[in-house]
Coordinates of C-alpha atoms and ligand atoms in Angstrom, one line a residue:
T88 CA 0.0 0.0 0.0
M89 CA 3.0 2.3 0.1
A90 CA 3.4 2.2 -3.7
H91 CA 1.6 5.5 -4.2
S92 CA 3.5 7.3 -1.5
K93 CA 6.6 9.4 -1.9
A94 CA 10.0 8.1 -0.9
L95 CA 10.4 7.7 2.9
L96 CA 12.5 10.2 4.8
V97 CA 15.4 8.2 6.3
L98 CA 17.2 9.7 9.3
E99 CA 20.8 8.9 10.3
N100 CA 22.7 9.2 13.6
F101 CA 24.9 12.2 14.1
I102 CA 28.2 11.1 15.6
A103 CA 31.5 13.0 15.7
G104 CA 30.2 15.6 13.3
K105 CA 29.1 13.1 10.6
F106 CA 25.8 11.5 9.6
V107 CA 26.2 7.7 9.9
P108 CA 23.6 5.1 8.7
C109 CA 22.4 2.4 11.1
S110 CA 22.0 -1.3 10.4
S111 CA 18.3 -1.3 11.3
Y112 CA 15.4 1.2 11.4
I113 CA 12.1 1.9 13.1
D114 CA 9.0 3.1 11.2
S115 CA 7.8 6.5 12.2
Y116 CA 4.1 7.5 11.5
N117 CA 2.5 10.8 10.5
P118 CA -0.2 10.9 13.2
S119 CA -2.6 13.0 11.1
T120 CA -2.8 10.4 8.3
G121 CA -1.7 7.1 9.9
D122 CA 1.0 6.6 7.2
V123 CA 4.6 5.6 7.8
Y124 CA 6.6 8.5 6.3
C125 CA 9.9 8.3 8.0
R126 CA 12.5 5.7 9.1
V127 CA 14.4 6.3 12.3
P128 CA 17.7 4.5 13.2
D129 CA 17.1 1.7 15.7
S130 CA 20.4 2.3 17.6
G131 CA 21.7 0.2 20.4
K132 CA 24.9 -0.3 22.4
E133 CA 27.3 -0.1 19.4
E134 CA 26.0 3.3 18.2
V135 CA 25.8 4.7 21.8
E136 CA 29.4 3.5 22.3
A137 CA 30.6 5.4 19.2
A138 CA 28.7 8.6 20.2
V139 CA 30.1 8.5 23.8
K140 CA 33.6 8.0 22.5
A141 CA 33.2 11.0 20.2
A142 CA 31.8 13.2 23.0
K143 CA 34.6 12.1 25.3
A144 CA 37.2 13.0 22.7
A145 CA 35.6 16.5 22.1
F146 CA 35.4 17.3 25.9
P147 CA 39.0 18.6 26.5
I148 CA 38.8 21.3 23.8
W149 CA 35.1 22.3 24.3
S150 CA 35.4 22.5 28.1
S151 CA 38.5 24.7 27.9
K152 CA 36.8 27.3 25.7
S153 CA 35.7 30.5 27.5
P154 CA 32.0 31.0 28.3
L155 CA 32.0 33.9 25.8
E156 CA 33.3 31.7 22.9
R157 CA 30.6 29.1 23.7
S158 CA 28.0 31.8 24.0
Q159 CA 28.8 33.1 20.5
I160 CA 28.4 29.6 19.0
L161 CA 25.0 29.1 20.8
N162 CA 23.8 32.4 19.5
K163 CA 24.8 31.5 16.0
L164 CA 22.9 28.2 16.2
A165 CA 19.8 30.1 17.5
D166 CA 20.0 32.3 14.4
L167 CA 20.3 29.4 12.0
I168 CA 17.3 27.6 13.5
E169 CA 15.3 30.8 13.4
H170 CA 16.3 31.4 9.8
D171 CA 14.7 28.0 9.0
L172 CA 11.8 28.4 11.5
E173 CA 9.1 27.6 9.0
A174 CA 10.7 24.4 7.8
F175 CA 11.2 23.3 11.4
A176 CA 7.6 24.1 12.3
Q177 CA 6.3 22.2 9.3
A178 CA 8.4 19.2 10.2
E179 CA 7.4 19.2 13.9
S180 CA 3.7 19.5 13.0
K181 CA 4.0 16.6 10.5
D182 CA 6.0 14.4 12.9
Q183 CA 4.1 15.0 16.1
G184 CA 0.6 15.8 14.9
K185 CA 0.5 19.2 16.6
T186 CA -1.0 22.1 14.8
I187 CA 1.2 24.2 12.6
T188 CA 0.2 27.2 14.6
F189 CA 1.4 25.7 17.8
A190 CA 4.7 24.6 16.2
R191 CA 5.2 28.1 14.7
T192 CA 4.4 30.1 17.7
I193 CA 5.5 27.9 20.6
D194 CA 7.8 24.9 19.8
I195 CA 10.3 26.4 17.4
P196 CA 10.5 29.9 18.8
R197 CA 11.2 28.4 22.2
A198 CA 13.9 26.1 20.8
V199 CA 15.6 29.2 19.4
Y200 CA 15.1 31.0 22.6
N201 CA 16.6 28.1 24.7
F202 CA 19.9 28.7 22.9
R203 CA 19.8 32.5 23.2
F204 CA 18.8 32.3 26.9
F205 CA 21.7 30.0 27.9
A206 CA 24.1 31.8 25.6
S207 CA 23.4 34.8 27.8
S208 CA 22.9 33.4 31.2
I209 CA 26.2 31.5 31.1
L210 CA 28.0 34.8 31.0
H211 CA 26.6 36.0 34.3
H212 CA 27.1 33.3 36.9
T213 CA 29.1 34.0 40.1
T214 CA 30.5 31.6 42.5
E215 CA 30.6 31.9 46.3
C216 CA 33.4 33.1 48.6
T217 CA 33.5 33.4 52.4
E218 CA 36.2 34.6 54.7
M219 CA 37.4 33.4 58.1
A220 CA 39.4 36.5 59.0
T221 CA 40.4 35.3 62.5
V222 CA 42.2 32.3 61.2
G223 CA 43.5 34.0 58.1
C224 CA 41.7 32.0 55.4
M225 CA 39.1 32.3 52.7
H226 CA 37.0 29.7 51.0
Y227 CA 35.6 29.9 47.5
T228 CA 33.8 27.6 45.1
S229 CA 34.8 26.8 41.6
R230 CA 32.5 25.2 39.0
T231 CA 33.7 23.0 36.1
P232 CA 31.8 21.0 33.4
V233 CA 31.1 17.4 34.3
G234 CA 31.9 15.5 31.1
V235 CA 29.6 13.7 28.7
A236 CA 25.9 14.4 29.5
G237 CA 23.2 11.9 28.4
L238 CA 20.0 13.7 27.4
I239 CA 16.7 11.9 26.9
S240 CA 13.6 13.7 25.8
P241 CA 9.9 12.9 25.1
W242 CA 7.6 13.2 22.1
N243 CA 5.2 16.0 23.1
L244 CA 7.4 19.1 22.6
P245 CA 10.3 17.5 20.7
L246 CA 12.8 20.2 19.7
Y247 CA 11.6 22.5 22.5
L248 CA 12.5 20.0 25.3
L249 CA 15.6 18.6 23.7
T250 CA 17.2 22.1 23.3
W251 CA 16.2 23.0 26.8
K252 CA 18.7 20.3 27.7
I253 CA 21.3 20.6 25.0
A254 CA 21.7 24.4 25.4
P255 CA 22.6 24.5 29.1
A256 CA 24.7 21.3 28.9
I257 CA 27.0 22.7 26.2
A258 CA 26.9 26.3 27.4
C259 CA 28.5 24.9 30.7
G260 CA 31.2 23.2 28.7
N261 CA 29.9 19.6 28.6
T262 CA 29.7 17.5 25.5
V263 CA 26.5 15.5 24.9
V264 CA 24.9 12.4 23.6
A265 CA 21.2 13.1 23.0
K266 CA 18.4 10.6 22.4
P267 CA 15.1 12.1 21.3
S268 CA 11.9 10.1 21.3
E269 CA 11.8 7.5 18.6
M270 CA 8.3 8.9 17.6
T271 CA 9.5 12.4 17.0
S272 CA 13.1 12.5 15.8
V273 CA 13.0 14.6 12.7
T274 CA 13.6 18.1 14.0
A275 CA 16.6 16.9 16.1
W276 CA 18.1 15.5 12.9
M277 CA 17.4 18.8 11.1
M278 CA 19.2 20.7 13.9
C279 CA 22.3 18.4 13.5
K280 CA 22.6 19.7 9.9
L281 CA 23.2 23.2 11.3
L282 CA 25.8 22.4 14.0
E283 CA 28.9 22.7 11.8
K284 CA 27.8 26.0 10.3
A285 CA 27.1 27.4 13.8
G286 CA 30.7 26.5 14.7
V287 CA 29.9 23.6 17.1
P288 CA 33.1 21.4 17.0
H289 CA 32.7 17.8 15.9
G290 CA 31.7 15.5 18.8
V291 CA 30.3 18.2 21.1
V292 CA 26.7 17.3 20.2
N293 CA 26.0 13.7 19.1
V294 CA 22.5 12.5 18.5
V295 CA 21.6 8.8 18.6
F296 CA 18.2 7.8 17.5
G297 CA 16.2 4.8 18.6
T298 CA 13.9 3.3 21.3
G299 CA 14.1 3.9 25.0
A300 CA 14.7 0.2 25.7
K301 CA 17.7 -0.1 23.4
A302 CA 19.3 3.2 22.7
G303 CA 18.1 5.0 25.9
E304 CA 19.1 2.3 28.2
A305 CA 22.5 1.9 26.6
L306 CA 23.1 5.6 27.3
V307 CA 21.8 5.3 30.9
C308 CA 24.1 2.3 31.6
H309 CA 27.2 3.7 29.9
P310 CA 30.0 4.1 32.5
D311 CA 31.4 7.2 30.8
V312 CA 28.2 9.2 31.0
P313 CA 28.1 10.6 34.6
L314 CA 24.9 12.6 34.3
I315 CA 21.5 11.9 32.7
S316 CA 18.9 14.6 32.1
F317 CA 15.5 13.0 31.4
T318 CA 12.1 14.3 30.6
G319 CA 9.3 11.8 30.3
S320 CA 7.0 9.5 32.3
T321 CA 7.4 8.6 35.9
L322 CA 7.5 4.9 35.0
T323 CA 10.5 5.4 32.7
A324 CA 12.2 7.5 35.4
Q325 CA 11.9 4.7 37.9
R326 CA 13.6 2.3 35.4
I327 CA 16.4 4.9 34.7
T328 CA 16.9 5.4 38.4
E329 CA 17.4 1.6 38.9
K330 CA 19.6 1.2 35.9
S331 CA 21.9 4.1 36.7
A332 CA 22.2 3.3 40.5
P333 CA 25.2 1.1 40.2
H334 CA 27.1 4.0 38.6
C335 CA 25.8 6.6 41.2
K336 CA 24.8 8.9 38.3
R337 CA 23.6 12.4 38.7
L338 CA 19.9 12.5 37.6
S339 CA 17.6 15.3 36.6
L340 CA 14.0 13.9 36.2
E341 CA 11.2 16.0 34.8
L342 CA 8.1 13.8 34.9
G343 CA 4.3 13.7 34.6
G344 CA 1.6 15.7 36.2
K345 CA -2.1 15.6 37.2
N346 CA -2.4 19.3 37.4
P347 CA -5.3 21.0 39.3
A348 CA -7.0 24.3 38.4
I349 CA -8.8 25.9 41.4
V350 CA -11.5 28.4 40.5
F351 CA -12.8 30.4 43.4
D352 CA -16.2 32.2 43.1
D353 CA -14.5 35.6 42.9
A354 CA -12.5 34.6 39.8
D355 CA -12.7 36.7 36.7
L356 CA -14.3 34.1 34.4
S357 CA -13.7 36.1 31.3
Q358 CA -10.0 35.4 31.8
C359 CA -10.3 32.1 33.6
I360 CA -12.4 30.2 31.0
P361 CA -10.4 30.8 27.9
T362 CA -7.1 30.2 29.8
T363 CA -8.4 27.0 31.4
L364 CA -9.6 25.8 28.0
R365 CA -6.0 26.3 26.7
S366 CA -4.5 24.8 29.8
S367 CA -6.7 21.7 29.3
F368 CA -6.5 21.2 25.5
A369 CA -3.5 23.0 24.1
N370 CA -1.2 20.7 22.1
Q371 CA -4.1 18.0 22.3
G372 CA -3.6 18.1 26.1
E373 CA -0.1 16.6 25.5
I374 CA 1.8 19.0 27.7
C375 CA 3.1 17.9 31.1
L376 CA 1.7 21.2 32.5
C377 CA -1.8 20.7 31.2
T378 CA -4.8 21.0 33.6
S379 CA -6.8 17.9 34.0
R380 CA -8.7 18.4 37.3
I381 CA -10.7 21.6 37.5
F382 CA -12.1 22.4 41.0
V383 CA -14.9 25.1 40.8
Q384 CA -16.4 26.7 43.9
R385 CA -20.1 25.7 44.3
G386 CA -21.6 29.2 43.8
I387 CA -20.3 29.5 40.2
Y388 CA -20.1 25.8 39.4
S389 CA -23.0 25.5 37.0
E390 CA -22.3 28.8 35.2
F391 CA -18.6 27.8 34.8
L392 CA -19.5 24.4 33.4
K393 CA -22.1 25.8 31.0
R394 CA -19.7 28.3 29.6
F395 CA -16.7 26.0 29.6
V396 CA -18.5 23.2 27.7
A397 CA -19.9 25.7 25.2
E398 CA -16.4 27.0 24.4
A399 CA -14.8 23.6 24.3
K400 CA -17.3 22.6 21.6
K401 CA -15.9 25.4 19.4
W402 CA -12.4 24.0 19.3
K403 CA -11.8 22.8 15.8
V404 CA -10.2 19.4 15.4
G405 CA -8.6 18.5 12.0
N406 CA -5.7 18.6 9.7
P407 CA -2.8 20.0 11.7
S408 CA -1.4 21.9 8.7
D409 CA -4.6 23.9 8.5
P410 CA -3.9 27.2 10.3
T411 CA -7.5 27.5 11.5
V412 CA -7.4 24.2 13.4
D413 CA -7.0 24.2 17.2
V414 CA -6.5 20.5 17.9
G415 CA -4.3 18.3 15.8
A416 CA -3.7 14.5 16.0
L417 CA -2.5 12.6 19.1
I418 CA 0.9 11.0 18.9
S419 CA 0.0 7.4 18.1
K420 CA -2.8 4.9 17.6
E421 CA -1.9 3.3 20.9
H422 CA -1.9 6.6 22.8
L423 CA -5.3 7.6 21.3
E424 CA -6.7 4.2 22.4
K425 CA -5.3 4.7 25.9
V426 CA -6.8 8.2 26.2
R427 CA -10.2 7.0 24.9
S428 CA -10.1 4.1 27.4
Y429 CA -10.1 6.6 30.3
V430 CA -13.3 8.2 29.0
K431 CA -14.9 4.8 28.9
K432 CA -13.8 4.0 32.4
A433 CA -15.2 7.2 33.7
Q434 CA -18.6 6.5 32.1
A435 CA -18.5 2.9 33.5
E436 CA -18.0 4.5 37.0
G437 CA -21.1 6.7 36.5
A438 CA -19.4 9.9 35.5
R439 CA -21.0 12.2 32.8
V440 CA -19.3 13.1 29.6
L441 CA -20.6 16.6 28.7
C442 CA -18.9 17.0 25.3
G443 CA -16.4 15.3 23.0
E444 CA -15.5 11.6 22.9
G445 CA -18.6 9.4 22.5
V446 CA -21.0 12.4 22.7
D447 CA -20.3 14.6 19.7
S448 CA -19.4 13.4 16.2
L449 CA -16.0 14.1 14.9
V450 CA -15.9 15.1 11.2
L451 CA -12.5 14.9 9.6
P452 CA -11.2 15.9 6.1
D453 CA -10.8 13.2 3.5
G454 CA -7.0 12.8 3.9
N455 CA -7.2 12.5 7.7
Q456 CA -9.7 9.7 8.1
K457 CA -7.0 7.4 9.5
G458 CA -5.3 10.0 11.7
Y459 CA -5.3 9.8 15.5
F460 CA -7.9 12.5 16.3
M461 CA -10.1 13.1 19.3
L462 CA -12.5 15.9 20.3
P463 CA -11.8 18.0 23.5
T464 CA -13.7 16.1 26.2
V465 CA -15.1 17.3 29.5
I466 CA -16.0 14.9 32.2
T467 CA -18.0 15.7 35.3
E468 CA -19.7 14.0 38.3
V469 CA -16.5 12.0 38.7
K470 CA -15.1 10.9 42.1
D471 CA -11.7 12.1 43.3
E472 CA -10.6 8.4 43.6
S473 CA -11.4 7.7 40.0
C474 CA -8.4 6.8 37.7
C475 CA -9.5 9.8 35.6
M476 CA -8.8 12.1 38.6
Q477 CA -5.6 10.3 39.8
E478 CA -3.7 9.2 36.7
E479 CA -2.0 11.3 34.0
I480 CA -4.2 10.9 30.8
F481 CA -2.0 13.2 28.6
G482 CA -4.8 13.9 26.0
P483 CA -7.6 16.4 25.4
V484 CA -9.6 15.3 28.5
T485 CA -10.4 17.3 31.6
C486 CA -12.5 16.7 34.6
V487 CA -14.6 19.4 36.3
V488 CA -15.8 19.0 39.9
A489 CA -17.3 21.3 42.6
F490 CA -15.9 22.3 46.0
D491 CA -17.1 24.3 48.9
T492 CA -14.2 25.6 51.1
E493 CA -10.6 26.7 50.7
E494 CA -9.4 24.1 53.2
E495 CA -11.2 21.3 51.4
V496 CA -9.9 22.2 47.9
I497 CA -6.3 22.4 49.0
E498 CA -6.5 18.9 50.4
R499 CA -8.3 17.5 47.4
A500 CA -5.8 19.2 45.0
N501 CA -2.9 17.7 46.9
S502 CA -4.4 14.2 47.0
V503 CA -2.6 12.7 44.0
K504 CA 0.8 11.2 43.6
Y505 CA 2.0 14.0 41.3
G506 CA 3.0 17.6 42.0
L507 CA 4.0 19.5 38.9
A508 CA 1.9 22.5 38.2
A509 CA -1.3 24.1 39.5
T510 CA -3.4 27.2 38.6
V511 CA -5.4 29.3 41.1
W512 CA -8.1 31.7 40.0
S513 CA -9.2 34.3 42.5
S514 CA -9.2 38.1 42.8
N515 CA -8.4 37.9 46.5
V516 CA -4.7 38.5 46.9
G517 CA -4.6 37.0 50.4
R518 CA -6.3 33.8 49.3
V519 CA -4.0 33.5 46.3
H520 CA -0.9 33.6 48.5
R521 CA -2.4 31.2 51.2
V522 CA -3.4 28.6 48.6
A523 CA -0.2 28.9 46.5
Q524 CA 1.9 28.3 49.7
R525 CA 0.1 25.1 50.6
L526 CA -0.2 23.4 47.2
Q527 CA 2.2 20.6 46.7
S528 CA 3.3 21.7 43.3
G529 CA 6.6 22.8 41.7
L530 CA 4.9 25.6 39.8
V531 CA 1.8 27.6 40.8
W532 CA 0.3 30.0 38.3
T533 CA -2.3 32.4 39.6
N534 CA -4.8 34.0 37.2
C535 CA -2.7 32.8 34.3
W536 CA -1.0 29.7 32.8
L537 CA 2.3 28.9 31.1
L538 CA 3.9 32.3 31.7
R539 CA 7.5 31.4 32.3
D540 CA 10.7 33.3 33.1
L541 CA 13.5 30.8 32.3
N542 CA 15.6 32.3 35.1
L543 CA 13.5 30.6 37.8
P544 CA 13.4 27.0 38.8
F545 CA 11.2 24.6 36.8
G546 CA 10.3 21.1 38.0
G547 CA 8.0 18.9 40.0
M548 CA 7.5 17.6 43.5
K549 CA 6.5 14.1 44.5
A550 CA 6.2 11.7 41.5
S551 CA 6.6 14.7 39.1
G552 CA 10.3 14.7 39.4
I553 CA 13.6 15.2 41.1
G554 CA 15.7 18.4 40.6
R555 CA 14.9 21.7 38.9
E556 CA 15.9 23.3 35.6
G557 CA 16.4 27.0 34.9
A558 CA 19.3 29.5 34.7
K559 CA 20.9 28.8 38.0
D560 CA 19.5 25.3 38.5
S561 CA 20.6 24.0 35.1
Y562 CA 24.1 25.6 35.7
E563 CA 24.3 23.7 39.0
F564 CA 23.2 20.4 37.5
F565 CA 25.5 20.6 34.5
T566 CA 28.6 21.6 36.5
E567 CA 30.7 20.0 39.3
V568 CA 31.4 22.2 42.3
K569 CA 34.5 22.3 44.3
T570 CA 35.2 24.2 47.6
I571 CA 38.8 25.5 47.8
T572 CA 40.3 26.9 51.0
I573 CA 43.3 29.3 51.0
K574 CA 45.2 30.2 54.1
H575 CA 47.7 32.9 54.1
Ligands
NAD669 P1 8.5 8.1 28.0 O1 9.0 8.0 29.4 O2 7.8 6.9 27.4 O3 9.7 8.4 27.1 C1 10.6 9.5 27.2 C2 11.9 9.2 26.6 O4 12.6 8.2 27.4 C3 11.9 8.7 25.2 O5 13.0 9.3 24.5 C4 12.0 7.2 25.3 O6 12.5 6.6 24.2 C5 13.0 7.1 26.5 N1 12.9 5.9 27.2 C6 11.9 5.0 27.4 N2 12.3 4.0 28.1 C7 13.5 4.1 28.5 C8 14.5 3.4 29.2 N3 14.2 2.2 29.8 N4 15.7 3.9 29.4 C9 16.1 5.1 28.8 N5 15.2 5.8 28.1 C10 14.0 5.4 27.9 O7 7.6 9.4 27.9 P2 6.8 10.0 26.7 O8 5.6 9.1 26.5 O9 7.7 10.1 25.5 O10 6.4 11.4 27.1 C11 5.3 11.7 27.9 C12 5.6 11.9 29.3 O11 6.6 12.9 29.5 C13 4.4 12.3 30.1 O12 4.4 11.6 31.4 C14 4.7 13.8 30.4 O13 4.0 14.3 31.5 C15 6.1 13.8 30.5 N6 6.7 15.1 30.3 C16 7.2 15.8 31.4 C17 7.7 17.1 31.2 C18 8.3 17.9 32.4 O14 9.0 18.9 32.1 N7 8.0 17.6 33.6 C19 7.7 17.7 30.0 C20 7.1 17.0 28.9 C21 6.6 15.7 29.1

């Protein structure tokens, strides 16, 4: 059935500044059509070994460059990606299923900004110094790059999240071996084509494509990779923790969420409703920061629900390359089935589905009939103990429930294993502070969502992760610190 289709795109690993073919490949699907359109190297130990060797060889020269020299190279790379922004956005949308609008305005601009941001922030770090005047000595800290960093990223924001790791790792003077998700590898491969022109020396950035079980695990288990920065699911993080334990590796783990939105009866609904729709359904709900439990205070519950559902029904699902579309395709057939199964379980438990899956009909363009699409879905009358209120669904599904008091909603919001992001909606400043303080969540947005200053820490509590990323946090993770004492 492939006879009518165009030649497949075939990716190659990028090792020591060269593209190298692999002996076996994995099929990669276009989520909006269901067709195989790309083949991704199925790398394993051998390829990872070659990449780590190249990264080790490049480390002495790269780590001895000044921060300013590295900064200039990062800025050049940012310019080159920005120059090709449209091509990157088209590729990301095709590979991932996300809308072209989202890729153009969020994914690729942020990938560019990641390089610019760390190109700048690396110039401004200071270390510590203390004096013990009475004994005639001073102590100071010195920071140096660690070595070869292993970077493993997920499929939801492919280039955005990969560059959020590559940029600080190399800015600090490390060399890297990166492994993007096997489902979304194309934009990382495109970036490799720009490295030489940007002035990144051979071996500083190596990219090995393949599955988590083979390529990912080979990287995690490699004795010459002392640190692993991972973004993905909590289950995979547990496996990585186990596998890396014999080597005592340094780990940064950015994991899943089950993020609450808390809407008090004094909230400005004209702001809250459109933002909560976005926080529930943006990127098909496939963002770790997406809202999936909306707690609404009793007095405004029915009004909120009515307006929220009416607006959710307006979100247009369809061909991701159509700029008027709001919801593209989910990443894979298996993932779509998993997301749908949660809606079925909720119904079986007696919850009500107010719009979307199984309630409204999904009309798709001719070319997208086999794509992995789903309507934004709102569930209500669901118990806090339900799997839909406890587990990360990672699709366009959100639950809306009522609450009465501040005390009660804090406890219910905290009653999940995750602790990544929360939003609080209220015009009472005192309440906003009280609630934000008590939420078990690495990030709390009040009266907004997704506004970020990359200087500040990003990461989760509880099962949502270990460690933080950001200007200072990433610098600390990607460097080794030493305390030196001088007595005169
Ligand atoms: P995943 O854990 O399945 O895969 C993530 C990456 O790990 C992929 O590159 C995969 O190939 C690799 N991997 C899988 N098994 C591995 C193993 N045994 N050893 C080494 N590497 C392995 O996650 P996913 O499905 O790609 O992404 C979705 C998840 O990521 C969601 O849980 C989401 O919340 C989370 N996420 C978190 C953040 C954050 O910043 N906290 C951001 C985006 C996504």
